[in-house]
Amino acid sequence: MSMKMRALRIMLMIMLATLYGLSGVGDLARAEAEDSTPQIQRAAKVNTFNRLLKPPSERNLPPAEDGIHDPTSEGTYLLQSPREAFDSLPKSNSGNRVDWVKALEEKYIEPRFDRFDPEKKPMVFDLNIVREVKGSMPDVVYPHKQHTEWLDCSNCHPAIFIPQKGANQISMASILMGEMCGVCHGKVAFPVSECRKCHSQNKTAEAKN
Amino acid sequence: MLTNPEKKHLIASSVLFGILSVWLVLSSPVAAEYADVVLNKRAEKEGMRPVIFSHWFHRIRFRCKVCHSELAFKMRAGANEVTMADIIEGRFCGMCHNGEVAWSVENCDLCHSGKPGLESQIKGSHETGGPGIW
Amino acid sequence: MTRWFMILFAVLAFLSVSAPVPKAFAEEEPKAPPVLKPKKAGVESRLENVKRLLEVSSGADRVKASGNADAIAKREEAIAAMVLAEESFKSKDYKESNEFLGQATTLMFEAVRMVGTGNVSKEKKLDDYNRRAASVNILLEALERISTEKKSGREVETQKDAIEAKVALSKTLLEEEKIEEARRELDEAYELVKVSIEELRGGDTLIRSLEFATKEEEYDYEIDRNDTHRMLIDVLLKEKRKTESIDNMVSKFVTQSESLRKEAEAQAAKGDYETAIATLDRSTKELVRAIRSAGVYIPG
């Protein structure tokens, strides 16, 4: 391994640690608890406790208190506070702590698809690509539907993905480095700590089909 | 090429920086909203505060595609050469902040609202937990 | 190297001492609603902003360098308005000062728009065209592949011909330097190819199953999977490993896993991928055990 690679790895691990420190341990552990035996549930409850988890009072702070807006500028006080804006939106565990997919589906918000024309609608494309994962880690389901609500085909094809099942090599490591799915997830779309949103298809569920 | 001690130096300083960043994220009052972007390639050099762009605010009103099309912004923090002249002419932020789709750019401090010294980057993501990697 | 570690520890020590301070600060009671500062400060700050707009901004540079007499004259007008604003500010008439500043800004915007081409440069247009063309081409390829796979009939053929015709026309127009028209045709082709793909594939679920062309390929996959799990140990167990008994147990499994991985790498180096894959799988299983032993249940 080259020096640079080694340094990169170290950095990556530190980043991962941070990510986890902030997001609460093992989303998977939590997710598992939903459909497992009581014994595991007990363990999972302990697992969800995390002293580094930000208490709600420190989330979605108003601009003047968020550490990047200048509180000495008058303009800062004219800006909307995310906490206030998100009040009526469906919640999630991470990122903006808003479930943007649900917010859109259930018409809490109606973002325009065209700059000028509020009537213009996206062409929603309902194609799922399931990517099997070895072992009993749930398989990844990539849904075009939710993505084409927000994005155009050309945002991803070919800029990020070749439009052919299995033609792209995707690994968790590349995602954490901000490539492939990580171009958006972990930056603007829900972060990588939400394992279950992507790893959504259980092996057992598949066998039942 | 880097010499061996230089490499060590580099690695040591990156590790230090990484740990520093972790510390910063965990304990400082910096709690920028997820996906806020700082644009500060030119602003501060010209005496203006850095610009802060909020994804959350805009995505309530527009889908990603409206801004991330060839007309406007590349999906990479810092990849766009945004100038005030272009904005006034109706490009980048100016394609909406023109008095029609949204308020026009007279009100400098609404965009130029960042604390001095911020670097151009996206906030609140794991990417910024450590130094940016592109 | 040692020197660096010393510095590092010193910094860490300092940080751990100083960390609680900002925390406490952040936990303060919600602040009273912000009161806007007296008008004077607002106008003063705007005065500075407008000065920058007129003197140092890219807009100012562009007007100054343009040689466009009208635009330069507009900027002079803007400067005159700003001078008036400064005078009103000095005589403490902030309202009037603010009005002059508004005028100065509007005049300057006009000046900038006069010299600006108002258009996107030709290179940018070409660049954008090429990007969109890449998208159309790759989607067209996908459409062809899918329509063969699905043995779809004439209808798709006709759609495909129509799209290809538009792409060809667009190319010709581009060669004739009619970039705008070329782009329009291309965009129409783009919309059509989207719709055609949606008609064929909408509602489908495709499964990328794990089938490897060669054992070597499977081995590479297993290496990735092993790396991912090794990363997960650091991610999931960082806090838990502070407890010594847990740390000991985790370390035991990790050591086991590492030695298995070395073994697998040696087997692969000899070309025996089949055995190497089995060994790597055992190595990964040890990592899963390590994670579970710390009380975090992950599938795997």
XYZ file of C-alpha atoms in Angstrom:
643
model
C 0.000 0.000 0.000
C 1.349 3.423 -0.864
C 1.818 6.051 1.791
C -0.923 8.133 0.302
C -3.381 5.270 0.320
C -2.523 4.498 3.901
C -3.060 8.090 4.940
C -6.339 8.127 3.040
C -7.494 4.988 4.818
C -6.682 6.423 8.190
C -8.613 9.543 7.314
C -11.508 7.492 6.092
C -11.688 5.548 9.303
C -11.632 8.703 11.329
C -14.434 10.054 9.227
C -16.412 6.880 9.686
C -15.898 7.073 13.387
C -17.202 10.616 13.387
C -20.169 9.646 11.319
C -21.045 6.920 13.738
C -20.351 8.957 16.789
C -22.908 11.421 15.556
C -25.514 9.113 14.177
C -25.855 6.722 17.052
C -24.506 3.226 17.034
C -25.665 0.663 14.547
C -28.638 1.719 12.655
C -28.650 -1.913 11.684
C -28.919 -2.910 15.284
C -31.927 -0.691 15.586
C -33.445 -1.941 12.370
C -32.905 -5.543 13.381
C -34.730 -4.940 16.602
C -37.902 -4.294 14.670
C -38.206 -7.839 13.455
C -36.142 -9.965 15.806
C -36.472 -11.822 19.022
C -37.105 -9.994 22.297
C -33.628 -10.827 23.486
C -32.050 -8.891 20.677
C -34.509 -6.114 21.195
C -33.193 -5.590 24.683
C -29.666 -5.415 23.413
C -30.700 -3.039 20.686
C -32.259 -0.657 23.154
C -28.954 -0.396 24.909
C -27.263 0.086 21.591
C -29.381 3.035 20.620
C -28.213 4.919 23.648
C -25.373 7.139 22.624
C -23.991 9.912 24.666
C -22.626 11.619 21.572
C -25.980 11.839 19.883
C -26.893 15.474 19.576
C -29.878 16.324 21.743
C -32.813 17.756 19.794
C -32.113 21.232 21.132
C -28.902 21.355 19.119
C -30.432 20.310 15.820
C -31.608 22.535 12.977
C -30.386 25.635 14.771
C -31.426 29.075 13.588
C -28.804 30.699 11.343
C -27.481 33.074 13.975
C -26.556 30.126 16.214
C -25.373 27.582 13.679
C -21.725 28.529 13.821
C -21.337 29.487 10.157
C -23.670 32.440 9.720
C -22.285 35.704 11.035
C -24.379 36.696 14.054
C -23.068 40.249 13.822
C -24.722 40.767 10.444
C -28.283 42.028 10.274
C -28.977 39.916 7.206
C -28.536 36.758 9.247
C -31.625 37.550 11.296
C -33.777 37.877 8.195
C -33.098 34.271 7.212
C -35.527 31.507 8.005
C -34.624 29.019 10.724
C -34.627 25.405 9.532
C -36.222 24.283 12.774
C -39.194 26.494 12.105
C -39.424 25.461 8.469
C -39.214 21.736 9.257
C -41.802 21.898 11.994
C -44.609 20.562 9.831
C -42.513 18.168 7.707
C -42.176 14.397 8.242
C -39.133 13.566 10.357
C -36.160 11.266 9.883
C -33.135 10.249 11.944
C -30.331 12.046 10.230
C -29.224 14.628 7.712
C -31.680 17.513 7.831
C -33.834 15.188 9.962
C -36.538 15.565 7.370
C -37.834 12.620 5.370
C -37.649 14.334 2.008
C -39.090 11.397 0.083
C -42.187 11.348 2.242
C -42.448 15.124 2.312
C -42.646 15.118 -1.466
C -44.857 12.044 -1.846
C -47.398 13.307 0.616
C -47.292 16.819 -0.785
C -46.006 18.562 2.311
C -43.806 20.346 -0.182
C -44.223 20.967 -3.884
C -40.847 21.899 -5.274
C -40.897 23.046 -8.882
C -39.403 20.858 -11.579
C -39.079 23.842 -13.868
C -37.751 27.208 -12.845
C -40.733 29.142 -14.213
C -43.554 26.691 -14.744
C -45.074 25.399 -11.508
C -47.272 22.989 -13.494
C -44.456 21.072 -15.145
C -44.036 17.556 -13.724
C -41.066 15.219 -13.871
C -41.253 11.971 -15.808
C -41.134 9.510 -12.952
C -39.492 6.241 -13.928
C -40.338 3.197 -11.861
C -37.428 0.799 -12.274
C -35.823 -0.963 -9.327
C -32.364 -2.412 -9.510
C -31.624 -4.937 -6.809
C -27.979 -5.501 -6.107
C -27.354 -8.689 -4.233
C -24.897 -8.562 -1.403
C -23.054 -11.659 -0.269
C -23.770 -13.020 3.166
C -26.921 -12.157 5.070
C -26.468 -8.379 4.772
C -29.757 -7.277 3.180
C -29.606 -6.637 -0.568
C -29.496 -3.102 -1.901
C -32.521 -1.833 -3.786
C -31.838 1.143 -5.987
C -35.180 2.786 -6.824
C -35.388 5.023 -9.896
C -38.791 6.239 -8.745
C -37.695 8.375 -5.805
C -34.658 9.635 -7.688
C -36.457 10.752 -10.826
C -38.810 12.775 -8.638
C -35.850 15.011 -7.846
C -33.323 14.458 -10.578
C -33.048 14.182 -14.339
C -31.563 11.108 -16.051
C -28.600 13.184 -17.185
C -27.628 13.963 -13.590
C -26.563 10.334 -13.291
C -26.282 8.922 -16.836
C -23.479 8.845 -17.764
C -21.991 11.356 -15.301
C -22.101 8.844 -12.421
C -23.523 5.533 -13.707
C -23.635 3.590 -16.952
C -27.321 2.773 -17.470
C -26.949 -0.973 -17.446
C -27.719 -3.389 -14.655
C -24.496 -4.433 -12.943
C -22.220 -2.397 -15.220
C -20.984 -0.248 -12.357
C -18.734 -1.449 -9.614
C -20.081 -0.058 -6.371
C -18.733 -0.818 -2.931
C -19.385 0.656 0.474
C -15.836 1.975 0.535
C -16.373 3.980 -2.665
C -19.662 5.336 -1.323
C -17.969 6.508 1.857
C -15.309 8.209 -0.233
C -18.021 10.273 -1.911
C -18.211 8.364 -5.167
C -21.131 6.531 -6.837
C -24.153 6.739 -4.500
C -21.919 8.834 -2.224
C -21.908 11.730 -4.673
C -25.236 12.712 -3.105
C -25.754 10.447 -0.098
C -23.757 11.868 2.767
C -23.760 15.346 1.249
C -27.265 16.431 0.334
C -29.458 13.315 0.255
C -29.822 11.163 3.410
C -26.444 10.142 4.843
C -24.742 6.762 4.706
C -25.519 5.985 8.346
C -29.045 5.058 7.236
C -28.034 1.533 6.210
C -31.586 0.246 6.038
C -32.826 2.743 3.509
C -30.530 1.222 0.882
C -30.093 -2.283 2.266
C -33.821 -2.688 2.279
C -34.433 -6.166 0.928
C -34.019 -9.004 3.380
C -32.667 -12.274 2.098
C -35.525 -14.113 3.755
C -38.113 -11.804 2.245
C -36.651 -12.503 -1.149
C -36.783 -16.230 -0.619
C -40.467 -15.969 0.214
C -41.271 -14.266 -3.081
C 8.646 13.985 -5.288
C 8.336 14.028 -1.567
C 11.191 12.778 0.549
C 10.516 10.288 3.277
C 10.503 12.725 6.207
C 8.218 14.975 4.185
C 5.806 12.124 3.667
C 5.797 11.384 7.375
C 5.213 15.017 8.037
C 2.316 15.011 5.618
C 0.719 11.948 7.150
C 1.218 13.170 10.682
C -0.346 16.485 9.843
C -3.287 14.845 8.089
C -3.896 12.624 11.083
C -3.730 15.615 13.345
C -6.109 17.460 11.119
C -8.474 14.492 11.103
C -8.528 14.244 14.862
C -8.943 17.959 15.117
C -11.927 17.804 12.818
C -13.494 15.056 14.892
C -13.010 17.134 17.964
C -14.504 20.132 16.244
C -17.560 18.225 15.116
C -18.118 16.681 18.515
C -17.666 19.595 20.803
C -17.810 22.964 19.145
C -21.023 24.908 18.736
C -20.639 24.634 14.968
C -23.862 22.934 14.032
C -24.330 24.065 10.472
C -27.439 22.688 8.847
C -26.835 19.552 6.771
C -25.960 20.366 3.144
C -25.367 24.092 3.608
C -22.673 25.151 1.140
C -20.067 27.846 1.743
C -18.945 29.681 -1.399
C -15.847 31.688 -0.716
C -13.492 31.533 -3.657
C -13.640 35.262 -4.231
C -16.021 36.953 -1.827
C -13.732 37.436 1.134
C -10.789 38.457 -1.016
C -12.982 41.326 -2.166
C -13.971 42.262 1.362
C -17.401 40.622 1.353
C -18.516 37.947 3.824
C -18.493 34.395 2.454
C -21.712 33.287 0.763
C -23.868 30.602 2.387
C -26.246 28.624 0.217
C -28.825 26.416 1.925
C -29.929 23.263 0.145
C -32.777 22.686 2.575
C -34.364 26.061 1.889
C -34.139 25.742 -1.869
C -35.145 22.087 -2.151
C -38.454 22.891 -0.497
C -39.070 25.111 -3.537
C -37.184 23.421 -6.378
C -36.107 19.943 -7.413
C -32.385 19.328 -7.699
C -32.623 19.232 -11.463
C -33.555 22.926 -11.704
C -30.150 24.011 -10.390
C -28.062 21.013 -11.335
C -28.441 21.278 -15.048
C -25.926 22.657 -17.446
C -27.442 26.129 -17.115
C -26.399 26.413 -13.540
C -24.365 24.464 -11.011
C -22.054 21.484 -11.315
C -22.637 19.026 -8.471
C -19.352 19.624 -6.782
C -18.686 22.184 -4.092
C -16.180 24.705 -5.387
C -16.428 23.537 -8.994
C -18.340 26.582 -10.184
C -16.706 29.878 -11.074
C -19.397 32.141 -9.692
C -18.909 35.890 -10.008
C -21.135 38.780 -9.072
C -21.069 40.061 -12.660
C -22.485 36.748 -13.874
C -25.122 36.767 -11.157
C -26.209 40.298 -12.057
C -26.451 39.197 -15.678
C -28.762 36.363 -14.702
C -26.563 33.310 -14.330
C -25.982 31.038 -11.327
C -27.908 32.423 -8.353
C -28.985 35.247 -10.684
C -31.135 32.959 -12.806
C -33.685 33.215 -10.003
C -32.517 36.108 -7.862
C -33.538 38.612 -10.491
C -36.660 40.151 -9.023
C -38.868 37.644 -10.886
C -38.464 34.124 -9.519
C -36.957 35.429 -6.266
C -35.822 38.751 -4.825
C -33.041 40.483 -6.727
C -29.483 40.821 -5.541
C -29.618 44.295 -3.998
C -29.762 42.799 -0.549
C -26.151 41.707 -0.341
C -26.199 40.499 3.268
C -28.806 37.789 2.739
C -26.302 35.796 0.678
C -23.078 37.212 2.035
C -23.948 36.013 5.501
C -21.019 33.776 6.497
C -18.523 34.253 9.279
C -15.166 35.494 8.031
C -12.611 32.794 7.296
C -14.922 29.986 6.164
C -13.630 27.707 3.440
C -15.603 26.759 0.353
C -17.204 23.419 1.171
C -20.397 21.575 1.952
C -21.359 21.384 5.616
C -22.704 18.744 7.918
C -21.702 15.724 5.896
C -19.218 13.004 6.729
C -17.042 14.456 4.012
C -16.398 17.478 6.139
C -15.765 15.391 9.224
C -12.292 15.141 7.751
C -10.552 17.048 5.030
C -12.439 17.115 1.763
C -11.657 14.385 -0.686
C -12.601 14.807 -4.281
C 7.755 10.979 14.000
C 7.915 10.904 17.810
C 7.990 14.662 17.852
C 4.762 14.686 15.935
C 3.070 12.357 18.306
C 4.089 14.536 21.193
C 2.593 17.550 19.536
C -0.483 15.553 18.756
C -0.953 14.448 22.341
C -0.347 17.918 23.598
C -3.014 19.246 21.285
C -5.396 16.480 22.277
C -4.838 17.117 25.933
C -5.495 20.767 25.413
C -8.620 20.041 23.438
C -10.065 17.693 25.974
C -9.653 20.348 28.603
C -11.118 23.089 26.508
C -13.869 21.104 24.814
C -16.566 21.510 27.463
C -16.446 25.260 27.158
C -18.127 25.609 23.778
C -20.526 22.812 24.743
C -21.771 24.720 27.692
C -22.097 27.756 25.503
C -24.224 25.810 23.066
C -26.527 24.591 25.802
C -27.500 28.057 26.925
C -31.151 28.872 27.143
C -32.624 29.912 23.793
C -31.631 33.493 23.183
C -34.136 36.284 23.184
C -35.422 37.077 19.704
C -32.770 39.063 17.871
C -33.349 42.769 17.850
C -32.278 44.466 14.676
C -29.500 46.931 15.213
C -30.106 50.684 14.919
C -30.622 51.872 11.427
C -27.278 53.592 11.346
C -25.312 50.355 11.406
C -27.417 48.850 8.650
C -26.906 51.811 6.346
C -23.223 51.936 7.140
C -22.785 48.311 6.188
C -24.779 48.799 3.017
C -22.621 51.781 2.160
C -19.563 49.571 2.341
C -21.199 46.862 0.257
C -22.203 49.276 -2.465
C -18.719 50.736 -2.500
C -17.327 47.272 -3.138
C -19.881 46.684 -5.855
C -18.827 49.908 -7.610
C -15.094 49.614 -7.053
C -13.813 46.078 -6.663
C -16.448 43.554 -7.760
C -16.113 41.556 -10.951
C -18.942 43.745 -12.274
C -16.885 46.879 -11.682
C -13.860 45.305 -13.354
C -15.919 44.272 -16.308
C -17.393 47.742 -16.804
C -14.047 49.488 -16.385
C -12.323 47.220 -18.889
C -15.166 47.243 -21.408
C -14.436 50.476 -23.222
C -18.202 50.834 -23.481
C -18.788 54.558 -23.017
C -22.443 54.187 -22.013
C -21.686 51.636 -19.357
C -18.784 53.660 -18.014
C -21.056 56.703 -17.843
C -23.667 54.657 -15.946
C -21.056 53.609 -13.441
C -20.079 57.279 -13.012
C -23.730 58.043 -12.279
C -23.767 55.244 -9.757
C -20.660 56.637 -8.093
C -22.276 60.071 -7.954
C -25.298 58.567 -6.213
C -23.004 56.836 -3.763
C -21.221 60.112 -2.988
C -24.613 61.645 -2.219
C -25.380 58.681 -0.002
C -22.143 59.226 1.877
C -22.981 62.876 2.419
C -26.459 62.111 3.736
C -24.932 59.493 5.981
C -22.517 62.062 7.393
C -25.374 64.453 8.059
C -27.164 61.562 9.814
C -30.046 61.350 7.332
C -29.977 57.543 7.133
C -33.243 57.265 5.296
C -32.077 59.472 2.458
C -28.688 57.803 2.419
C -30.387 54.444 2.021
C -32.394 55.729 -0.934
C -29.271 56.959 -2.714
C -27.666 53.601 -2.114
C -30.617 51.899 -3.766
C -30.183 54.149 -6.781
C -26.463 53.505 -6.941
C -27.039 49.760 -6.900
C -29.673 49.821 -9.633
C -27.501 52.055 -11.833
C -24.529 49.764 -11.366
C -26.573 46.680 -12.219
C -27.641 48.429 -15.427
C -24.027 49.194 -16.241
C -22.986 45.577 -15.717
C -25.822 44.306 -17.880
C -24.812 46.747 -20.652
C -21.329 45.322 -21.046
C -22.244 41.760 -20.342
C -22.866 39.793 -23.452
C -25.909 38.491 -21.617
C -25.085 35.259 -23.402
C -23.315 32.145 -22.427
C -19.973 31.755 -24.158
C -19.693 29.554 -27.209
C -17.308 27.134 -25.520
C -19.726 26.639 -22.647
C -22.560 25.989 -25.082
C -20.482 23.436 -26.911
C -19.464 21.818 -23.662
C -23.092 21.618 -22.550
C -24.058 20.218 -25.939
C -21.475 17.477 -25.652
C -22.616 16.549 -22.170
C -26.224 16.268 -23.255
C -25.155 14.307 -26.352
C -23.277 11.822 -24.161
C -26.447 11.334 -22.154
C -28.623 10.832 -25.252
C -26.151 8.383 -26.773
C -25.801 6.207 -23.718
C -29.559 6.113 -23.146
C -30.072 5.254 -26.805
C -27.647 2.366 -26.402
C -29.597 1.187 -23.370
C -32.850 1.459 -25.315
C -31.403 -0.696 -28.093
C -30.207 -3.300 -25.642
C -33.485 -3.402 -23.775
C -35.584 -3.592 -26.896
C -33.510 -6.558 -28.121
C -33.805 -8.207 -24.707
C -37.542 -7.707 -24.610
C -37.957 -8.573 -28.280
C -40.155 -5.544 -28.587
C -41.719 -5.076 -31.949
C -42.070 -2.460 -34.629
C -43.332 0.286 -32.407
C -40.056 0.654 -30.552
C -38.163 0.402 -33.832
C -40.097 3.360 -35.147
C -39.423 5.352 -31.993
C -35.754 4.500 -32.192
C -35.583 5.583 -35.834
C -37.211 8.883 -34.934
C -34.704 9.485 -32.144
C -31.751 8.570 -34.320
C -33.011 10.890 -37.030
C -33.138 13.752 -34.558
C -29.644 13.010 -33.305
C -28.328 12.934 -36.878
C -30.065 16.191 -37.750
C -28.654 17.754 -34.602
C -25.140 16.729 -35.618
C -25.555 18.272 -39.066
C -26.831 21.496 -37.545
C -23.852 21.575 -35.210
C -21.474 21.191 -38.129
C -23.240 24.168 -39.716
C -22.497 26.079 -36.503
C -26.190 26.414 -35.730
C -25.638 25.455 -32.151
C -28.982 26.660 -30.831
C -31.017 24.655 -33.337
C -28.709 21.693 -32.847
C -29.372 21.797 -29.143
C -33.115 21.966 -29.644
C -33.122 18.802 -31.761
C -30.913 17.074 -29.247
C -33.205 17.976 -26.369
C -36.170 16.575 -28.253
C -34.248 13.353 -28.834
C -33.457 13.264 -25.120
C -37.103 13.595 -24.128
C -38.091 10.892 -26.599
C -35.491 8.399 -25.482
C -36.551 8.889 -21.864
C -40.160 8.170 -22.702
C -39.281 5.123 -24.822
C -37.182 3.617 -22.036
C -39.899 4.323 -19.519
C -42.462 2.538 -21.704
C -40.267 -0.553 -21.900
C -38.813 -0.678 -18.408
C -41.334 1.157 -16.218
C -42.539 -1.122 -13.420
C -39.656 -3.584 -13.810
C -37.397 -4.886 -11.081
C -34.004 -6.094 -12.218
C -31.781 -8.214 -10.057
C -28.052 -7.979 -10.325
C -27.274 -11.377 -8.906
C -23.881 -12.282 -7.646
C -22.412 -14.305 -10.430
C -18.765 -14.074 -11.159
C -17.212 -14.771 -14.521
C -14.021 -16.056 -12.935
C -12.873 -17.142 -9.523
C -10.439 -14.260 -9.540
C -13.336 -11.838 -9.883
C -15.092 -13.442 -6.944
C -11.890 -13.187 -4.968
C -11.727 -9.441 -5.662
C -15.304 -9.072 -4.448
C -14.439 -10.944 -1.265
C -11.494 -8.643 -0.657
C -13.830 -5.624 -0.903
C -16.283 -7.272 1.455
C -13.525 -8.049 3.915
C -12.281 -4.429 3.763
C -15.799 -3.098 4.280
C -16.241 -5.196 7.421
C -12.851 -4.187 8.728
C -13.967 -0.577 8.313
C -17.215 -1.369 10.086
C -15.306 -2.520 13.171
C -13.780 0.907 13.476
C -17.104 2.521 12.760
C -19.369 0.516 15.000
C -17.150 -0.369 17.908
C -15.116 2.745 18.542
C -16.971 3.606 21.737
C -17.489 0.048 22.927
C -13.831 -0.854 22.677
C -13.136 1.577 25.471
C -14.366 -1.204 27.752
C -11.373 -3.467 28.213
C -13.161 -6.810 28.281
C -14.974 -5.988 25.046
C -11.817 -4.715 23.469
C -10.005 -7.946 24.327
C -12.662 -10.064 22.770
C -12.874 -7.912 19.651
C -9.093 -7.944 19.293
C -9.050 -11.715 19.482
C -11.482 -12.067 16.592
C -9.733 -9.360 14.584
C -6.357 -11.049 14.990
C -7.896 -14.311 13.895
C -9.427 -12.582 10.903
C -6.173 -10.917 9.944
C -4.246 -14.140 9.955
C -6.919 -15.791 7.821
C -6.752 -12.908 5.402
C -2.982 -13.288 5.091
C -3.490 -16.948 4.438
C -6.043 -16.170 1.743
C -3.724 -13.662 0.091
C -0.980 -16.272 -0.032
C -3.354 -18.805 -1.563
C -4.486 -16.272 -4.169
C -0.878 -15.416 -4.985
C -0.398 -19.039 -5.914
C -3.443 -18.860 -8.153
C -5.655 -20.985 -5.946
C -8.588 -18.597 -5.881
C -11.115 -21.209 -4.912
C -9.453 -21.965 -1.581
C -8.595 -18.277 -1.107
C -12.273 -17.342 -1.402
C -13.248 -19.855 1.241
C -10.505 -18.605 3.551
C -11.498 -14.973 3.023
C -15.087 -15.816 3.796
C -13.926 -17.277 7.100
C -11.892 -14.145 7.732
C -14.958 -11.964 7.135
C -17.039 -14.174 9.413
C -14.517 -13.549 12.209
C -15.064 -9.817 11.726
C -18.814 -10.273 11.935
C -18.270 -12.241 15.145
C -16.120 -9.449 16.501
C -18.888 -6.953 15.865
C -21.546 -9.163 17.391
C -19.389 -9.971 20.388
C -19.511 -6.294 21.265
C -23.288 -6.424 21.282
C -23.988 -4.909 17.885
C -25.995 -7.280 15.789
C -25.215 -7.027 12.098
C -26.320 -9.569 9.574
C -23.555 -11.252 7.654
